[in-house]
mmCIF file of C-alpha atoms in Angstrom:
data_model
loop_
_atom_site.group_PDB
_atom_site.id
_atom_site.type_symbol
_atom_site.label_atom_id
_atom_site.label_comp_id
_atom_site.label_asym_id
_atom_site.label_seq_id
_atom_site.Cartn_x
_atom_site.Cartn_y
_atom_site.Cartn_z
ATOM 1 C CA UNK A 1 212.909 67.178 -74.083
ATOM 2 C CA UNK A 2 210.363 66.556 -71.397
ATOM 3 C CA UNK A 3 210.303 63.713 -69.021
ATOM 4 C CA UNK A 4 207.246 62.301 -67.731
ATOM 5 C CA UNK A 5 206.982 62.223 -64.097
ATOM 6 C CA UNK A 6 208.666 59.379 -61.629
ATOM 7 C CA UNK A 7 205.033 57.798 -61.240
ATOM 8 C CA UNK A 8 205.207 57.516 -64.928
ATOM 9 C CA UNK A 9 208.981 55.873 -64.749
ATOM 10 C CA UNK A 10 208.138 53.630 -61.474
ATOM 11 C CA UNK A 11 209.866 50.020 -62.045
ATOM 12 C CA UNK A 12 206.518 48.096 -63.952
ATOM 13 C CA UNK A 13 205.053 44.873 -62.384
ATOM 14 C CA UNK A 14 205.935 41.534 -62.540
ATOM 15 C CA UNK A 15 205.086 39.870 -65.742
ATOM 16 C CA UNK A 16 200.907 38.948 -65.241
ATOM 17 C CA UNK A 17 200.434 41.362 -62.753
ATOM 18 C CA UNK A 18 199.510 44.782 -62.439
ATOM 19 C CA UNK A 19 201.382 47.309 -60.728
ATOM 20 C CA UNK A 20 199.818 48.404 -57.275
ATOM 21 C CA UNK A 21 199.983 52.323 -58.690
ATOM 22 C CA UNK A 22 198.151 51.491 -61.953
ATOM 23 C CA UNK A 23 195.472 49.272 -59.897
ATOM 24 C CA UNK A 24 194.544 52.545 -57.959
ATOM 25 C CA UNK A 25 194.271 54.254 -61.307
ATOM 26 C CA UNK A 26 192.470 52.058 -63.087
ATOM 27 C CA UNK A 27 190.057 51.459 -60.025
ATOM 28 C CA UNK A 28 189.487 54.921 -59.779
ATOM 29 C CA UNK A 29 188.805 55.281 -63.860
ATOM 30 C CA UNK A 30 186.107 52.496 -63.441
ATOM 31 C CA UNK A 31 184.304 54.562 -60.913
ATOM 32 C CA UNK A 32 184.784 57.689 -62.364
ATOM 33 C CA UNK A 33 183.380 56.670 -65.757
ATOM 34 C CA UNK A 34 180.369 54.249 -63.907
ATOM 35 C CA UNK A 35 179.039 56.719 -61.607
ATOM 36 C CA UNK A 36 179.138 59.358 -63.851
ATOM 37 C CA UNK A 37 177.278 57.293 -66.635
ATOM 38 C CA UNK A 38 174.770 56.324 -64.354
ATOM 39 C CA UNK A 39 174.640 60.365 -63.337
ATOM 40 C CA UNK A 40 173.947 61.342 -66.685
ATOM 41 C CA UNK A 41 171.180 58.759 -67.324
ATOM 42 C CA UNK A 42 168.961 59.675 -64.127
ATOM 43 C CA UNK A 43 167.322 62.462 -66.282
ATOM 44 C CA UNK A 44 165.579 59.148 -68.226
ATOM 45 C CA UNK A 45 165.139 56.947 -65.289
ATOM 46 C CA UNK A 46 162.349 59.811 -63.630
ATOM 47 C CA UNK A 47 161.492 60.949 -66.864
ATOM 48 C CA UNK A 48 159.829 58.763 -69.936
ATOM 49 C CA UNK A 49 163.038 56.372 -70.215
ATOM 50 C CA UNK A 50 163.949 55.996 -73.707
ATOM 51 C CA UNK A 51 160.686 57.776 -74.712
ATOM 52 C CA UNK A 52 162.043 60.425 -73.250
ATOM 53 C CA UNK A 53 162.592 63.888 -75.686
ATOM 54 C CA UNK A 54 165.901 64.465 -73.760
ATOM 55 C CA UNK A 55 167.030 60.663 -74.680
ATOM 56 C CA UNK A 56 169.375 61.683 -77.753
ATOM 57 C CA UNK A 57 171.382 64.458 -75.974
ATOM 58 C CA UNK A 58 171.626 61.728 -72.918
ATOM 59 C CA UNK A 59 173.052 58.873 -74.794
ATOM 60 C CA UNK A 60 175.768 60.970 -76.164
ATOM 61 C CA UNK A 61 176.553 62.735 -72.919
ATOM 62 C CA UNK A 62 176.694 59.039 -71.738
ATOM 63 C CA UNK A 63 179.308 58.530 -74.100
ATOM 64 C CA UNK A 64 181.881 61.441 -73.564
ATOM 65 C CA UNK A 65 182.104 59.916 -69.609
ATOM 66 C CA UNK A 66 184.973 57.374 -70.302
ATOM 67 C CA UNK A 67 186.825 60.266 -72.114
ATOM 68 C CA UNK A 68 186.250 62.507 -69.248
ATOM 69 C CA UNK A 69 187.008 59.865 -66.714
ATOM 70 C CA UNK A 70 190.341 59.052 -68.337
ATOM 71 C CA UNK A 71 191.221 62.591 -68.813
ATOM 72 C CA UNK A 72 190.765 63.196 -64.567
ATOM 73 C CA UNK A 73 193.056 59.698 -64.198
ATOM 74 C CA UNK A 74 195.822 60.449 -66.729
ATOM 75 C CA UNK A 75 196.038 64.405 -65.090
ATOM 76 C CA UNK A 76 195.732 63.842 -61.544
ATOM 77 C CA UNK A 77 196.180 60.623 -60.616
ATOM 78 C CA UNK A 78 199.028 59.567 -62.971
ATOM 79 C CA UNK A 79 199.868 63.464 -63.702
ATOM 80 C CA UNK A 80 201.311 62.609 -66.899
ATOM 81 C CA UNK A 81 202.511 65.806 -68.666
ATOM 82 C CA UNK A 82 201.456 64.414 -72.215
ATOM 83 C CA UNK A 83 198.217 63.181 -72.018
ATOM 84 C CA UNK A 84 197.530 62.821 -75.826
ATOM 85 C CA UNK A 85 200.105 59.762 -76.005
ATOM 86 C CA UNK A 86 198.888 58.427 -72.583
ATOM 87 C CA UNK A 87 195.305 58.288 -74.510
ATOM 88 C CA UNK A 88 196.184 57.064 -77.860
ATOM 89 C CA UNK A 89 195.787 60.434 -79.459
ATOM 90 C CA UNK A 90 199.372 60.952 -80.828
ATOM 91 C CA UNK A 91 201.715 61.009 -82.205
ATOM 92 C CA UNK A 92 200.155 59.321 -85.578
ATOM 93 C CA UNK A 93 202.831 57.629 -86.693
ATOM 94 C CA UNK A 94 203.904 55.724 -88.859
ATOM 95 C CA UNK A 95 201.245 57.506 -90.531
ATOM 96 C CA UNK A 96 200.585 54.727 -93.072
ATOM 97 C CA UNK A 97 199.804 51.850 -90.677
ATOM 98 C CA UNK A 98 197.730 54.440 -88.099
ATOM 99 C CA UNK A 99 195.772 54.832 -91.700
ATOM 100 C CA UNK A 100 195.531 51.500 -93.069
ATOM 101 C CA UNK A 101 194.507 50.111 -89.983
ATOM 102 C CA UNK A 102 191.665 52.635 -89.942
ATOM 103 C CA UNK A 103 190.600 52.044 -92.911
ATOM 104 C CA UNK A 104 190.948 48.294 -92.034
ATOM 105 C CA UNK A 105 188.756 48.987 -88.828
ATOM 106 C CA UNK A 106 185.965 50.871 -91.037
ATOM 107 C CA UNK A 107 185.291 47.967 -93.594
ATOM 108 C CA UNK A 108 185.488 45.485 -90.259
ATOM 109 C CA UNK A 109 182.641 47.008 -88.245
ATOM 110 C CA UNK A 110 180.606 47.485 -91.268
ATOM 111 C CA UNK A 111 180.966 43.766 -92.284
ATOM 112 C CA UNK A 112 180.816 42.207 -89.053
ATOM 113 C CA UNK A 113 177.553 44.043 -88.606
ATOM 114 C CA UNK A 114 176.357 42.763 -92.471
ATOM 115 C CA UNK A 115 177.360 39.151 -91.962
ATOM 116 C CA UNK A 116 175.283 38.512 -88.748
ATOM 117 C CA UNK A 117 172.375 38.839 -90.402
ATOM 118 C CA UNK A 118 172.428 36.152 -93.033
ATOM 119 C CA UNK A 119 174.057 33.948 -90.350
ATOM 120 C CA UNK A 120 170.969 34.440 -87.926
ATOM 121 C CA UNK A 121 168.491 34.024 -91.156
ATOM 122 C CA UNK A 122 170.472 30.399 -91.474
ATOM 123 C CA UNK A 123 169.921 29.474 -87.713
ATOM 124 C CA UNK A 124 166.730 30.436 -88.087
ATOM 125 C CA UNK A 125 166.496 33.283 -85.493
ATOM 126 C CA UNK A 126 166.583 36.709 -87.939
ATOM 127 C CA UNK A 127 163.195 36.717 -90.139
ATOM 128 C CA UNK A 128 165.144 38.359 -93.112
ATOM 129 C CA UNK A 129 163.677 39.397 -96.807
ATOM 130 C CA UNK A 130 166.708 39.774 -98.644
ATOM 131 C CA UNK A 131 164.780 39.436 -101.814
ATOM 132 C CA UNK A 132 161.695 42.018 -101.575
ATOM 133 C CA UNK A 133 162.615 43.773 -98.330
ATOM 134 C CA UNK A 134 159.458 44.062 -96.942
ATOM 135 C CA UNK A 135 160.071 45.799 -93.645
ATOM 136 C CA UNK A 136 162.000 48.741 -95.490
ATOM 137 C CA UNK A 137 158.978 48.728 -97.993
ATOM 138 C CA UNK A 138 156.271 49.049 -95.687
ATOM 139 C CA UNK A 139 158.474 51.501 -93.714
ATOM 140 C CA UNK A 140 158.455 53.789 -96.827
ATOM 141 C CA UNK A 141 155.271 53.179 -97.552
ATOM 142 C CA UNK A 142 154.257 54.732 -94.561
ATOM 143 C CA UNK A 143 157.089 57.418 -94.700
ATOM 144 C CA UNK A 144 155.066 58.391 -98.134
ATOM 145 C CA UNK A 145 151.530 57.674 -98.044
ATOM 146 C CA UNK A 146 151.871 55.131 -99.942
ATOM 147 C CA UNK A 147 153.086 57.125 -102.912
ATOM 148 C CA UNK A 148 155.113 55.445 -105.637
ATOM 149 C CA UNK A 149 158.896 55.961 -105.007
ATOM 150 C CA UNK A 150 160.849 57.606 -108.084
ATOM 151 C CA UNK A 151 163.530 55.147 -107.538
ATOM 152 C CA UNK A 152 163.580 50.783 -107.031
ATOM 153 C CA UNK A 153 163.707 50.104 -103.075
ATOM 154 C CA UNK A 154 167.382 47.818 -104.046
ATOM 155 C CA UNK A 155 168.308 51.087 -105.281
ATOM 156 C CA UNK A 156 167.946 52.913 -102.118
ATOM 157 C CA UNK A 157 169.399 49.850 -100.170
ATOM 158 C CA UNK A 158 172.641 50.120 -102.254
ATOM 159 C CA UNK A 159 172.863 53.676 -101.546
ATOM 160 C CA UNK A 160 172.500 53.424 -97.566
ATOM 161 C CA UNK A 161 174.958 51.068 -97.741
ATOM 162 C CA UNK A 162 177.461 52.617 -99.616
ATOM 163 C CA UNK A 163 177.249 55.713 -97.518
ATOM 164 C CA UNK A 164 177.990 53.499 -94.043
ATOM 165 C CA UNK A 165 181.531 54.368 -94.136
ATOM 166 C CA UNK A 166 180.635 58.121 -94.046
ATOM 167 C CA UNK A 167 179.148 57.420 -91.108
ATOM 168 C CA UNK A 168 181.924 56.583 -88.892
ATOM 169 C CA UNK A 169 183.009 60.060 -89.517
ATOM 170 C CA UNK A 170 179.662 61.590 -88.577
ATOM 171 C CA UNK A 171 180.231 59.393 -85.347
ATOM 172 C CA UNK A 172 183.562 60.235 -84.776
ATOM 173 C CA UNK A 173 183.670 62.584 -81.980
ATOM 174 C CA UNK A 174 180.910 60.450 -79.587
ATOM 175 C CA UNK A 175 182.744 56.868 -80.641
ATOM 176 C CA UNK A 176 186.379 58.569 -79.532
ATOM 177 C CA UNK A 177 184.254 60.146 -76.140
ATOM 178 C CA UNK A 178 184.078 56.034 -75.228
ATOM 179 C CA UNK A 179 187.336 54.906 -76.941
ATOM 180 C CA UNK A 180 189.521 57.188 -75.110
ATOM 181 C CA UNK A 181 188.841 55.691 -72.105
ATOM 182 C CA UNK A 182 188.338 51.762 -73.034
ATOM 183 C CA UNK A 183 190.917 51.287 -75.422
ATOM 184 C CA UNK A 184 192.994 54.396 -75.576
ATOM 185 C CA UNK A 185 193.466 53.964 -72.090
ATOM 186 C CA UNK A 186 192.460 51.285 -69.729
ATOM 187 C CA UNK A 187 193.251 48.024 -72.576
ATOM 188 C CA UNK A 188 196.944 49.192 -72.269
ATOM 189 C CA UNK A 189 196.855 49.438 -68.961
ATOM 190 C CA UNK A 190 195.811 45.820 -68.464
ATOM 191 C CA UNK A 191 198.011 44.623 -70.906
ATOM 192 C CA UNK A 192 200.616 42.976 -68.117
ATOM 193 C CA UNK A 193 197.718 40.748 -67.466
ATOM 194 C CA UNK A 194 198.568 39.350 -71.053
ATOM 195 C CA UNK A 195 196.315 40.284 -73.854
ATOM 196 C CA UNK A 196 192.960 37.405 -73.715
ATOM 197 C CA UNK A 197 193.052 38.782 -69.997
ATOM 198 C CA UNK A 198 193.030 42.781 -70.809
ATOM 199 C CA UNK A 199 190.708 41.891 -74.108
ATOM 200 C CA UNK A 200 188.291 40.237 -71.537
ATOM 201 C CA UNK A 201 188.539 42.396 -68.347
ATOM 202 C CA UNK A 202 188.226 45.481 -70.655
ATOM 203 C CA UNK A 203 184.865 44.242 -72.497
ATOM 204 C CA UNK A 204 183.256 43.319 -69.202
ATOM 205 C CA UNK A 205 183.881 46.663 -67.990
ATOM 206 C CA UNK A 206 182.604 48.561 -71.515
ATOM 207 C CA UNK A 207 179.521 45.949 -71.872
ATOM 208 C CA UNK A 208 178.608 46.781 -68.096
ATOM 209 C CA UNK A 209 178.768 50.351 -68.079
ATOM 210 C CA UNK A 210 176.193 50.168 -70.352
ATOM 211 C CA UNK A 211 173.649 49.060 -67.785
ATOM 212 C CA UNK A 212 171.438 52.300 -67.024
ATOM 213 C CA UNK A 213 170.436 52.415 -71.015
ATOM 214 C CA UNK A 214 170.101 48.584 -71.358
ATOM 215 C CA UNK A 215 167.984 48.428 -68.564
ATOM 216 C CA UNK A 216 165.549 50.745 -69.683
ATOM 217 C CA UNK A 217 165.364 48.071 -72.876
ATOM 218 C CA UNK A 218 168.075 49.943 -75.107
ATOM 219 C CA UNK A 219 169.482 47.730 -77.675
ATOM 220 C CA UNK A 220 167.174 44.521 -75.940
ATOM 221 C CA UNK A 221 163.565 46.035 -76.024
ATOM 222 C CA UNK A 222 162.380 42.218 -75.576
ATOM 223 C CA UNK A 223 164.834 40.650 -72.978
ATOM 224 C CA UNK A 224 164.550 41.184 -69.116
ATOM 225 C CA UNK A 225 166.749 43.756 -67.847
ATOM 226 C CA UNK A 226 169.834 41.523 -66.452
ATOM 227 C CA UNK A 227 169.690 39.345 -69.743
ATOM 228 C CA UNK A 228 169.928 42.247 -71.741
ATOM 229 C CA UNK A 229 173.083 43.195 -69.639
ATOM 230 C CA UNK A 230 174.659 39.860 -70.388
ATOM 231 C CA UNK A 231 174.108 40.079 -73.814
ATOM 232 C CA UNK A 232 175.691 43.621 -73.979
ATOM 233 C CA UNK A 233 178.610 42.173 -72.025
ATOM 234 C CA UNK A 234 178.996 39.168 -74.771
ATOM 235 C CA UNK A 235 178.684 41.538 -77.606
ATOM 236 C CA UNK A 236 180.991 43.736 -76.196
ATOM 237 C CA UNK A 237 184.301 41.486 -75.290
ATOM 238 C CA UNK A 238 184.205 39.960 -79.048
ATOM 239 C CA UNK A 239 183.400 43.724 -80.866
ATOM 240 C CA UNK A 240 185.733 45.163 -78.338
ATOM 241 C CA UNK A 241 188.383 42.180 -79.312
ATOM 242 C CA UNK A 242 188.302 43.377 -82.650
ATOM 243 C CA UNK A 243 188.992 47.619 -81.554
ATOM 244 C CA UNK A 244 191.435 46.528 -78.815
ATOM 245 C CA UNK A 245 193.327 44.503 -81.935
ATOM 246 C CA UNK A 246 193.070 48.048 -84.116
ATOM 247 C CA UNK A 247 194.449 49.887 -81.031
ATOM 248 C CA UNK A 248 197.642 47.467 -80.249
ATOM 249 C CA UNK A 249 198.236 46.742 -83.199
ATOM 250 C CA UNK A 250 198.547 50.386 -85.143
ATOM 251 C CA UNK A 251 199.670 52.112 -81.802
ATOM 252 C CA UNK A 252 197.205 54.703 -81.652
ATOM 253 C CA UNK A 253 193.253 55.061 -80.378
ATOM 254 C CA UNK A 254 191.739 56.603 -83.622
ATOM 255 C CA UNK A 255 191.416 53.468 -85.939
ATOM 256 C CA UNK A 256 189.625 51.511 -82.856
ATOM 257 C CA UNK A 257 186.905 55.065 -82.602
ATOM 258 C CA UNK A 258 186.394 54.952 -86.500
ATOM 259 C CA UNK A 259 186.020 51.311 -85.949
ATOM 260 C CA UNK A 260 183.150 52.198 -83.440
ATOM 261 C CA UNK A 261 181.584 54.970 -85.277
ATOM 262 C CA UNK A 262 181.155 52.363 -88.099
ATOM 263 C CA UNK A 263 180.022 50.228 -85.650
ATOM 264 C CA UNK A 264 177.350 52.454 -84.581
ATOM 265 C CA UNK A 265 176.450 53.818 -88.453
ATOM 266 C CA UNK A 266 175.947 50.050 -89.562
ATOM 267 C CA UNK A 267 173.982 49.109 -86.294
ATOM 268 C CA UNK A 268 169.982 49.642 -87.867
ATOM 269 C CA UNK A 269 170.738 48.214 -91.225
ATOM 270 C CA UNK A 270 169.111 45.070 -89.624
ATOM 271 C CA UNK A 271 165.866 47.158 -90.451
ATOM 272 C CA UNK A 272 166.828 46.901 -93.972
ATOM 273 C CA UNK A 273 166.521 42.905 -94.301
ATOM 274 C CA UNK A 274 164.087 42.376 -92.239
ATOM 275 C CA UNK A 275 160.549 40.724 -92.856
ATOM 276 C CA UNK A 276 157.387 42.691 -92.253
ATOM 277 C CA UNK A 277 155.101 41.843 -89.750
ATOM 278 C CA UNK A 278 157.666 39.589 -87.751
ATOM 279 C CA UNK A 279 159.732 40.656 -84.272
ATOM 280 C CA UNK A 280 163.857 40.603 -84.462
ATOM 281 C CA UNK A 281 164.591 39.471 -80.516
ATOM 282 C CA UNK A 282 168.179 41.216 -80.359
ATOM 283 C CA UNK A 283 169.338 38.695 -77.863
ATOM 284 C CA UNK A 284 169.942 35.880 -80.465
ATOM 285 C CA UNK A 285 169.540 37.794 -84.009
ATOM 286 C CA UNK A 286 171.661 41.035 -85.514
ATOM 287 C CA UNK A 287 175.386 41.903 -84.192
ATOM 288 C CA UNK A 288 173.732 42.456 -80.242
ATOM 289 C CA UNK A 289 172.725 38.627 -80.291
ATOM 290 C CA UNK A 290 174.579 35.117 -79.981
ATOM 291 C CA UNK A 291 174.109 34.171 -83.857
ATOM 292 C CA UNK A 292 175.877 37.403 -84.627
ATOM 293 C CA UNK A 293 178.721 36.976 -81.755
ATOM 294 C CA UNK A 294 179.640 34.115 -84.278
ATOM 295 C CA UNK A 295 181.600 35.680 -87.028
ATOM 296 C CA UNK A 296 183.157 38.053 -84.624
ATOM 297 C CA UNK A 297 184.808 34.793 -82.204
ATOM 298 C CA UNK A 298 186.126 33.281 -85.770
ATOM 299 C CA UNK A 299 187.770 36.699 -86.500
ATOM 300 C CA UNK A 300 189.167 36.924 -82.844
ATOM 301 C CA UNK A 301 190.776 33.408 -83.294
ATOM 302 C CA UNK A 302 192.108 33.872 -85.927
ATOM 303 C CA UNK A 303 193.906 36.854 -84.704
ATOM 304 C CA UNK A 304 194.572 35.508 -81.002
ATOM 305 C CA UNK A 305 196.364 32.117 -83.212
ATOM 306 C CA UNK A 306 198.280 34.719 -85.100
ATOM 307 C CA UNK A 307 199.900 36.695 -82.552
ATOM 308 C CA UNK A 308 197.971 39.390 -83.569
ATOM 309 C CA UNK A 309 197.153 41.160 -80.514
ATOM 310 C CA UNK A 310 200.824 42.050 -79.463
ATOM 311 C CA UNK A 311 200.979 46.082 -79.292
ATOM 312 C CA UNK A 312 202.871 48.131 -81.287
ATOM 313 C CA UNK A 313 206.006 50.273 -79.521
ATOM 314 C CA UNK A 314 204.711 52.681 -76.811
ATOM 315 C CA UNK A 315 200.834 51.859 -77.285
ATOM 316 C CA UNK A 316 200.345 53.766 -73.822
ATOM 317 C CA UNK A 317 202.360 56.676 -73.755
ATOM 318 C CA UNK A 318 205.452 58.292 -75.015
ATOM 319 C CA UNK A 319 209.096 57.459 -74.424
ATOM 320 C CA UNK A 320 210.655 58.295 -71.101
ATOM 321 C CA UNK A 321 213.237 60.672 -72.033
#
């Protein structure tokens, strides 16, 4: 059997610390995976921004640089020999809890993403339509010319929503090109620091390295480039609460990137419930704003009061012998 390498086996840290060896990896997968996102992005910054034809390909370039920058750390840097358990990748066992919890992690996203937006249309800050859906009409109706549609508009609703699952298959491959790298790798590496701590320290990190897309006005079209960065970072340590609890807790990085990918299918269905004619400001309304960090910080409560973010056996990497 193989044996990973002595900077693998090195005596670990003090309890609340971090061991001076994984500091210098860890620093160097923050820079890797910053400066390379901001490398990517300079394409829209002196072109059209996010009007830019190019912006697509861009965003999910953007999103394989975690991946890439863990990959570099884990091989030379830490030169493990196995880097699929040092990333979460394998093995996939017990099969039935790496399952259920993705499964769990699916229906999550997809509701967290839901209930924001009667909570904002309660506090007042989401203009919603749940009864005629008047946005989504007058988007069809444009869509069509007006024509009548062969089926009822609830009808079509139903069926978008139904299919959101599907979509955190078709969103796989980008959501594991960022979850390899926040929590495949770097949450278990922060983990000495105690969970909150590593939950925290790992959000900041993912909301931040958002910055050259938010500050073009991705995700915050309305909000001034630095607020928009803040409210990526809130969003992003409660969501990324939730996937760090899929990753501890079934071992394994894949239920925390389905988690994402439903994430990222269920993100527009804001559009859905929205009223015509009226402006959704994504810092206070839909999952990106405060009224929908809500539901999220009950959920992460919850699991934080029931010892639910303790990780599973060897959520970093494989045995040493």
């Amino acid at each position: 059997m193989n044996v990973e390498p002595p900077a693998v086996a090195e005596k670990s840290a003090p309890r609340g610390r971090v061991s001076s060896s994984d500091l210098r990896a860890i620093g160097a997968f923050v820079a890797l995976a910053v400066v390379s996102a901001w490398l990517v992005a300079l394409p829209l910054w002196f072109g059209d921004g996010l009007a830019d034809p190019w912006f697509p390909l861009v965003s999910v370039a953007m999103m394989t640089t975690p991946a890439i920058a863990a990959l570099v750390v884990v091989r030379f840097v830490e030169r493990r020999q196995r880097p699929a358990w040092a990333l979460g990748l394998w093995p996939l066992r017990p099969v039935r809890r790496v399952l259920g919890f993705a499964a769990l992690g699916i229906v999550t996203s997809i509701a967290l993403v839901l209930a924001a937006l009667p909570v904002g249309a309660l506090l007042g800050v989401y203009p919603a339509d749940f009864a005629n859906f008047s946005a989504f009409r007058q988007v069809l109706g444009e869509q069509t010319g007006g024509a009548e549609l062969p089926v009822p508009v609830g009808a079509l609703i139903a069926v978008q929503l139904a299919a959101l699952p599907l979509g955190a298959f078709v969103n796989l491959l980008p959501a594991l090109g960022e979850e390899l790298g926040w929590r495949g790798w770097l949450l278990p590496k922060l983990m000495p620091l105690g969970p909150l701590a590593a939950v925290l320290i790992s959000g900041v990190i993912w909301g931040a390295w958002h910055a050259p897309l938010i500050l073009l006005g991705y995700n915050y079209p309305d909000a001034p480039g630095l607020l928009g960065v803040a409210a990526m970072v809130g969003m992003c340590v409660l969501v990324g609460a939730v996937f760090g609890w899929l990753r501890l807790r079934s071992g394994s990085v894949w239920p925390a990137a389905l988690a994402h990918g439903a994430f990222n299918a269920a993100g527009g269905t804001y559009l859905l419930f929205a009223q015509a004619g009226e402006n959704v400001d994504t810092t206070q309304a839909t999952i990106l704003g405060w009224s929908g960090w809500i539901v999220p910080l009950v959920l992460v409560v919850v699991l934080v009061a029931t010892g639910q973010f303790a990780a599973a056996k060897h959520p970093s990497g494989p045995p040493e012998r």
